[in-house]
Tab-separated table of C-alpha atoms in Angstrom:
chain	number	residue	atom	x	y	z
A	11	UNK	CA	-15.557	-9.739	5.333
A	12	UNK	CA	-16.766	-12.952	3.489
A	13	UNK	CA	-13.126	-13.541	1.890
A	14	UNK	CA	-10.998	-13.034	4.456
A	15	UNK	CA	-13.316	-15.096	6.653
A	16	UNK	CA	-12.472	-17.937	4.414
A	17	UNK	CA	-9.218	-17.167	4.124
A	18	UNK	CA	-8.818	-17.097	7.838
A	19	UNK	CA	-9.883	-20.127	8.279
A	20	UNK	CA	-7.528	-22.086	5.601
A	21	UNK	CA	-4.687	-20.274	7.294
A	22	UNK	CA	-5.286	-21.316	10.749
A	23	UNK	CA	-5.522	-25.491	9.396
A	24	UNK	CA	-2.289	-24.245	7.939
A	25	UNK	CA	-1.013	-22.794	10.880
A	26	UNK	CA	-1.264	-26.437	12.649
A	27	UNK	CA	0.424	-28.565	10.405
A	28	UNK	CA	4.199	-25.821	9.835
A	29	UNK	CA	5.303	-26.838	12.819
A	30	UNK	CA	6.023	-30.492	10.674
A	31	UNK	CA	7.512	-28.144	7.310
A	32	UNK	CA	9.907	-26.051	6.284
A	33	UNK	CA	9.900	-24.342	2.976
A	34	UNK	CA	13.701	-23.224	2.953
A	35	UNK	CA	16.161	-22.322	4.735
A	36	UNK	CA	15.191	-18.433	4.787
A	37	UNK	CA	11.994	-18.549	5.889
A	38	UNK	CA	9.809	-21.380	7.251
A	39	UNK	CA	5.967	-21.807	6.840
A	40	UNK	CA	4.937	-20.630	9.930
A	41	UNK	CA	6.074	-17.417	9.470
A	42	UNK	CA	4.426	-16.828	5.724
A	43	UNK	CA	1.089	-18.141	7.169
A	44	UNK	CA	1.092	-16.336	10.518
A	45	UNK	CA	1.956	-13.290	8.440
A	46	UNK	CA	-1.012	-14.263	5.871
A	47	UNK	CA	-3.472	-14.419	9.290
A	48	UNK	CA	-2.151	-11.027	10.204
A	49	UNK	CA	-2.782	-9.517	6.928
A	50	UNK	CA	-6.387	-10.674	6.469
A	51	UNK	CA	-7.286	-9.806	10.199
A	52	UNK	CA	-6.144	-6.528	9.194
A	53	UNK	CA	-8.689	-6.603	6.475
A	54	UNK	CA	-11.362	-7.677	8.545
A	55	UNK	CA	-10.311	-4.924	11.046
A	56	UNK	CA	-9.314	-6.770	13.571
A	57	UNK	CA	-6.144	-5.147	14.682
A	58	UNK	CA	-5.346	-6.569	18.024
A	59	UNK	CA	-5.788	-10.179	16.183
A	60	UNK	CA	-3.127	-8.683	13.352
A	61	UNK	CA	-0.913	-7.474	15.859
A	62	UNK	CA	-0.709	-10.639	17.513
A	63	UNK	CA	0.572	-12.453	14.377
A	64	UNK	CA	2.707	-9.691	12.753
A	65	UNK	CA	4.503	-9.503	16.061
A	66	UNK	CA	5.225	-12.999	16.182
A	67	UNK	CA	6.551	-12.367	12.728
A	68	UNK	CA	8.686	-9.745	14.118
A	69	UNK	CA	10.300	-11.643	16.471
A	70	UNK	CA	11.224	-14.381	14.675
A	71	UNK	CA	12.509	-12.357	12.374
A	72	UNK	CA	14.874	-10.584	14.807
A	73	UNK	CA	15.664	-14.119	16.444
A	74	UNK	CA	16.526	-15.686	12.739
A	75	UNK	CA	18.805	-12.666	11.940
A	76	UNK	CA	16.324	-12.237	8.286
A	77	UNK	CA	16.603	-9.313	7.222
A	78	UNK	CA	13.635	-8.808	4.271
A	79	UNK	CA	11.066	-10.776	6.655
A	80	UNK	CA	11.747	-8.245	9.312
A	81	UNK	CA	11.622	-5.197	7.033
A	82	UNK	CA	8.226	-6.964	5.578
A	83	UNK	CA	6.924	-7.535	9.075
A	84	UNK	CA	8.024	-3.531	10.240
A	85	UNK	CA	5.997	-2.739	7.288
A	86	UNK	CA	3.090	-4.829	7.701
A	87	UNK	CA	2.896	-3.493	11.791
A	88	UNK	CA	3.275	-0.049	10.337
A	89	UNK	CA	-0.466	-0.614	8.714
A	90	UNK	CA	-2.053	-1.867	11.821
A	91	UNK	CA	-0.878	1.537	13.598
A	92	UNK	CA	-2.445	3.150	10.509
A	93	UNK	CA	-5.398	1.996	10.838
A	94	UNK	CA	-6.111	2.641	14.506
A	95	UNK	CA	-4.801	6.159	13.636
A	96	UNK	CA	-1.376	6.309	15.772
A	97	UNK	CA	0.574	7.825	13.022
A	98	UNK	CA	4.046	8.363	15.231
A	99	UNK	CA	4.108	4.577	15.790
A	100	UNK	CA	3.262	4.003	11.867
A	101	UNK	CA	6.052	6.354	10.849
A	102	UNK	CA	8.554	4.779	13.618
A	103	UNK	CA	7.834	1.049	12.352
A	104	UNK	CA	7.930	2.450	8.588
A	105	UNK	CA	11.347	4.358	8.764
A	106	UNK	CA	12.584	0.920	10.362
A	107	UNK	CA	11.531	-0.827	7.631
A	108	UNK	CA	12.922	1.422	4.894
A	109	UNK	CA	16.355	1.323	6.951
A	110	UNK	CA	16.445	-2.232	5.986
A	111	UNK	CA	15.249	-2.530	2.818
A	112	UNK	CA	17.968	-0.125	2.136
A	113	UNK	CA	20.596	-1.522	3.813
A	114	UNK	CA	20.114	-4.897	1.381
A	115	UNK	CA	19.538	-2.922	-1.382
A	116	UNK	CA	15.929	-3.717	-2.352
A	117	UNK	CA	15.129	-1.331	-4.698
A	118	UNK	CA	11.254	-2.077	-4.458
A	119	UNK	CA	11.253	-2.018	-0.989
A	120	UNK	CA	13.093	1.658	-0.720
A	121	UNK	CA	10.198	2.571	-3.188
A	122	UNK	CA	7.180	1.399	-1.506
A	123	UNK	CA	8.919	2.272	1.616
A	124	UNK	CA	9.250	6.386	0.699
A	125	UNK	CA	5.792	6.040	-0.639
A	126	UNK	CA	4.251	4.779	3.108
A	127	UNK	CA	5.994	7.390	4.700
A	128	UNK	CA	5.401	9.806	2.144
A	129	UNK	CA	0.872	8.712	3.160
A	130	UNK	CA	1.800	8.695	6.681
A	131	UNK	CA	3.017	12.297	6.445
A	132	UNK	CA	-0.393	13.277	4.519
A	133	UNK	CA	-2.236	12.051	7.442
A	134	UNK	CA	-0.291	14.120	9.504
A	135	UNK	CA	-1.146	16.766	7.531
A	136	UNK	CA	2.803	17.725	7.605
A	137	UNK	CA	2.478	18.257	3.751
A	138	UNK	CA	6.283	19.116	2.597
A	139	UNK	CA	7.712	16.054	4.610
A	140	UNK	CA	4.881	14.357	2.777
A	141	UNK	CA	6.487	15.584	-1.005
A	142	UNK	CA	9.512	14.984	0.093
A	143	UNK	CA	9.198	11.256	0.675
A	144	UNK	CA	6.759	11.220	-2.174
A	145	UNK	CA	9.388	12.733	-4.548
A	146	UNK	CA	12.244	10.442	-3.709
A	147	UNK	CA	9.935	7.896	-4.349
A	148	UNK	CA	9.086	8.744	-7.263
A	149	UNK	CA	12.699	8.871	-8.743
A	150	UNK	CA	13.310	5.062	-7.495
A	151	UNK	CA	10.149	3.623	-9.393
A	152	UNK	CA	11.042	5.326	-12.485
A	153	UNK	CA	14.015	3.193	-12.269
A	154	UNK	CA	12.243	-0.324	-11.507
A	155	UNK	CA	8.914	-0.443	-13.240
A	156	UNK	CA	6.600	-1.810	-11.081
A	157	UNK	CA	3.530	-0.325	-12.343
A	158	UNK	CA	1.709	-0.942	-9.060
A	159	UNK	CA	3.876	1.020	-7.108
A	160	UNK	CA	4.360	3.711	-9.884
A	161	UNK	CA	0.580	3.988	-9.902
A	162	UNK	CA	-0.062	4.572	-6.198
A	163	UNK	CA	2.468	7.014	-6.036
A	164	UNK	CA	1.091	8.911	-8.539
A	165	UNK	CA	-2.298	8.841	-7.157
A	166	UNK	CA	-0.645	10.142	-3.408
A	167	UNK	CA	1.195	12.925	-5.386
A	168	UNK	CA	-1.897	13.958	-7.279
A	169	UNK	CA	-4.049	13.808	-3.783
A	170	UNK	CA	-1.388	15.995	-2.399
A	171	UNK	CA	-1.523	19.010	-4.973
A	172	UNK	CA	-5.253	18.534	-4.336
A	173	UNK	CA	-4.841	19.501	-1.392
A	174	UNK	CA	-2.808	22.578	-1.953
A	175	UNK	CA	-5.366	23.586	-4.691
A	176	UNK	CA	-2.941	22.852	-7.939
A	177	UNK	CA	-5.719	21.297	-9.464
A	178	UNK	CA	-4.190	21.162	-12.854
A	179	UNK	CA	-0.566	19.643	-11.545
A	180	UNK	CA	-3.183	16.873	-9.710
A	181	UNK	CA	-4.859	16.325	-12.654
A	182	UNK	CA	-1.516	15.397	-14.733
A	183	UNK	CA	-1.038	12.855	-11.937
A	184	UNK	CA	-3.810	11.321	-11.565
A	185	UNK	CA	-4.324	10.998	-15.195
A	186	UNK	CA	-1.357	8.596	-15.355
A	187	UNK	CA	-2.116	6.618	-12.521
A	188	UNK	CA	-5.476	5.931	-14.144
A	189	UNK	CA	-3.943	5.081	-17.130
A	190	UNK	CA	-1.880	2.315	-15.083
A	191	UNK	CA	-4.726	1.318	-13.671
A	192	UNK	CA	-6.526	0.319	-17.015
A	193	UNK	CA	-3.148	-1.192	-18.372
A	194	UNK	CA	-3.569	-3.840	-15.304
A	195	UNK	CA	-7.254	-3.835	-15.738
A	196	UNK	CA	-6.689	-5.667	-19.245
A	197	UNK	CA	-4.602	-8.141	-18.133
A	198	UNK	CA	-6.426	-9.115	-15.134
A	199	UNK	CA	-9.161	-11.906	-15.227
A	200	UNK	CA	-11.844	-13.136	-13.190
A	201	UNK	CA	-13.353	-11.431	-10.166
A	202	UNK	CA	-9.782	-9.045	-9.809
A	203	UNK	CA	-11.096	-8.085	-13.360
A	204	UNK	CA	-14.743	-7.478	-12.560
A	205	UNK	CA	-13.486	-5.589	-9.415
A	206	UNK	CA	-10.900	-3.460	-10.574
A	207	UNK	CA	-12.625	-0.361	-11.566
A	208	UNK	CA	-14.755	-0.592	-8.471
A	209	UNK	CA	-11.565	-0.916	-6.201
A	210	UNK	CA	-10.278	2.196	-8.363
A	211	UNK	CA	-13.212	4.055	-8.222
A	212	UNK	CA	-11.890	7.060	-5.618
A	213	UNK	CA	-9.000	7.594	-8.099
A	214	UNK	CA	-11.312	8.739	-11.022
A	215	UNK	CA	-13.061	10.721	-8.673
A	216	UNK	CA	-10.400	12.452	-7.845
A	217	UNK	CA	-9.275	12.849	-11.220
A	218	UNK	CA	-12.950	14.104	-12.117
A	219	UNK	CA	-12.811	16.829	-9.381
A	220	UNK	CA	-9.151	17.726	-9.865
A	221	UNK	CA	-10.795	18.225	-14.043
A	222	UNK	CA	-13.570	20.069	-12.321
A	223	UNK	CA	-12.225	22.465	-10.256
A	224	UNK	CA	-9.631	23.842	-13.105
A	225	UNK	CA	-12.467	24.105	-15.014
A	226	UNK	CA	-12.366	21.489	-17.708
A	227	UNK	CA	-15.648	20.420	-17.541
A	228	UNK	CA	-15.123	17.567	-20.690
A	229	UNK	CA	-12.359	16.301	-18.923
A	230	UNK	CA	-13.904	15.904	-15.901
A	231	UNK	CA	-17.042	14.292	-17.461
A	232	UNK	CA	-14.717	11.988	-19.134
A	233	UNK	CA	-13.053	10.641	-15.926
A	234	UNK	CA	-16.555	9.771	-14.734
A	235	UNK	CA	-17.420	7.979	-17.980
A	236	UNK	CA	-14.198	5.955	-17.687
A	237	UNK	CA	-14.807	5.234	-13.885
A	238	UNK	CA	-18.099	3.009	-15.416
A	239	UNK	CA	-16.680	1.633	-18.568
């Protein structure tokens, strides 16, 4: 809570003064910053508070005619529906989004698009719509290398053969989203650095159990050691 409390409260001095800047043309200050305030209410859990700012995103979007800041705000809506568990809405706002991105032809966008519906679908428990998303988004990030993307993919696809009880498919999976994860780890400093096997810690349990339960026990004790290194 601490850190978005502060940032909260930078935002919303922000928030007073955009109505005397513009950053460009494309998108004006307001907008970044009242998306900013949506995002960290969202972390704080306060999703009426994030709904109130991502909508006002949303609007000016659709009254500015831009494109990527609607498909960003669609997105960013999307997770405040996730969180209070309303999964049709979440898919709804999250196929609206992806219709943009790939109607300007935002590679990265499609991608991280396919994967949120691809999660939404795996909380819906509708498993092959789930690997079907998940597989098409898989395909895209091979082609554009963002290893964050490329990593949480991974990580969904492995949770998903969990779930079906491949343990050893999972396991391939998960293996190289942890091995993304500890490429980023060494280039990341400060408190991201401290933090990032903490913030990662679920993945290496998964990997641990998915080692477990096909019965490679080093393997699995080896994903726990890693998970503290």
């Amino acid at each position: 809570w601490g850190k978005y409390d502060i940032a909260i409260k930078f935002f919303k001095q922000a928030l007073v003064l955009t109505d005397e800047f513009r950053i460009d043309q494309r998108r004006d200050m307001k907008e970044l910053v009242s998306m900013s305030l949506g995002m960290n209410y969202l972390g704080t859990g306060e999703t009426d508070k994030a709904f109130e700012y991502l909508s006002s995103v949303v609007q000016s979007a659709k009254e500015n005619g831009d494109k990527l800041l609607l498909a960003t705000g669609f997105k960013l809506l999307a997770g405040v529906y996730r969180s209070k568990k309303q999964h049709e809405k979440e898919l709804e706002l999250e196929k609206q989004s992806l219709k943009i991105y790939s109607e300007i032809g935002m590679e990265h966008g499609i991608a991280r698009g396919l994967l949120e519906i691809g999660k939404t679908h795996f909380l819906m428990k509708d498993y092959a719509k789930a690997r079907e998303y998940l597989n098409r988004a898989i395909k895209i990030a091979q082609k554009i290398n963002i290893p964050g993307i490329w990593e949480e993919i991974n990580e969904s696809i492995g949770a998903l053969y969990i779930r079906e009880g491949k343990y050893e498919e999972a396991a391939k999976y998960l293996t190289e989203a942890v091995t993304v994860v500890e490429s980023l780890r060494k280039t990341a400093t400060g408190t991201i650095r401290r933090d990032f096997l903490e913030t990662n810690i679920t993945l290496y349990k998964f990997l641990a159990y998915s080692h477990l339960k096909s019965h490679n026990f080093p393997e699995s004790f080896l994903a726990l050691e890693r998970s503290h290194s």
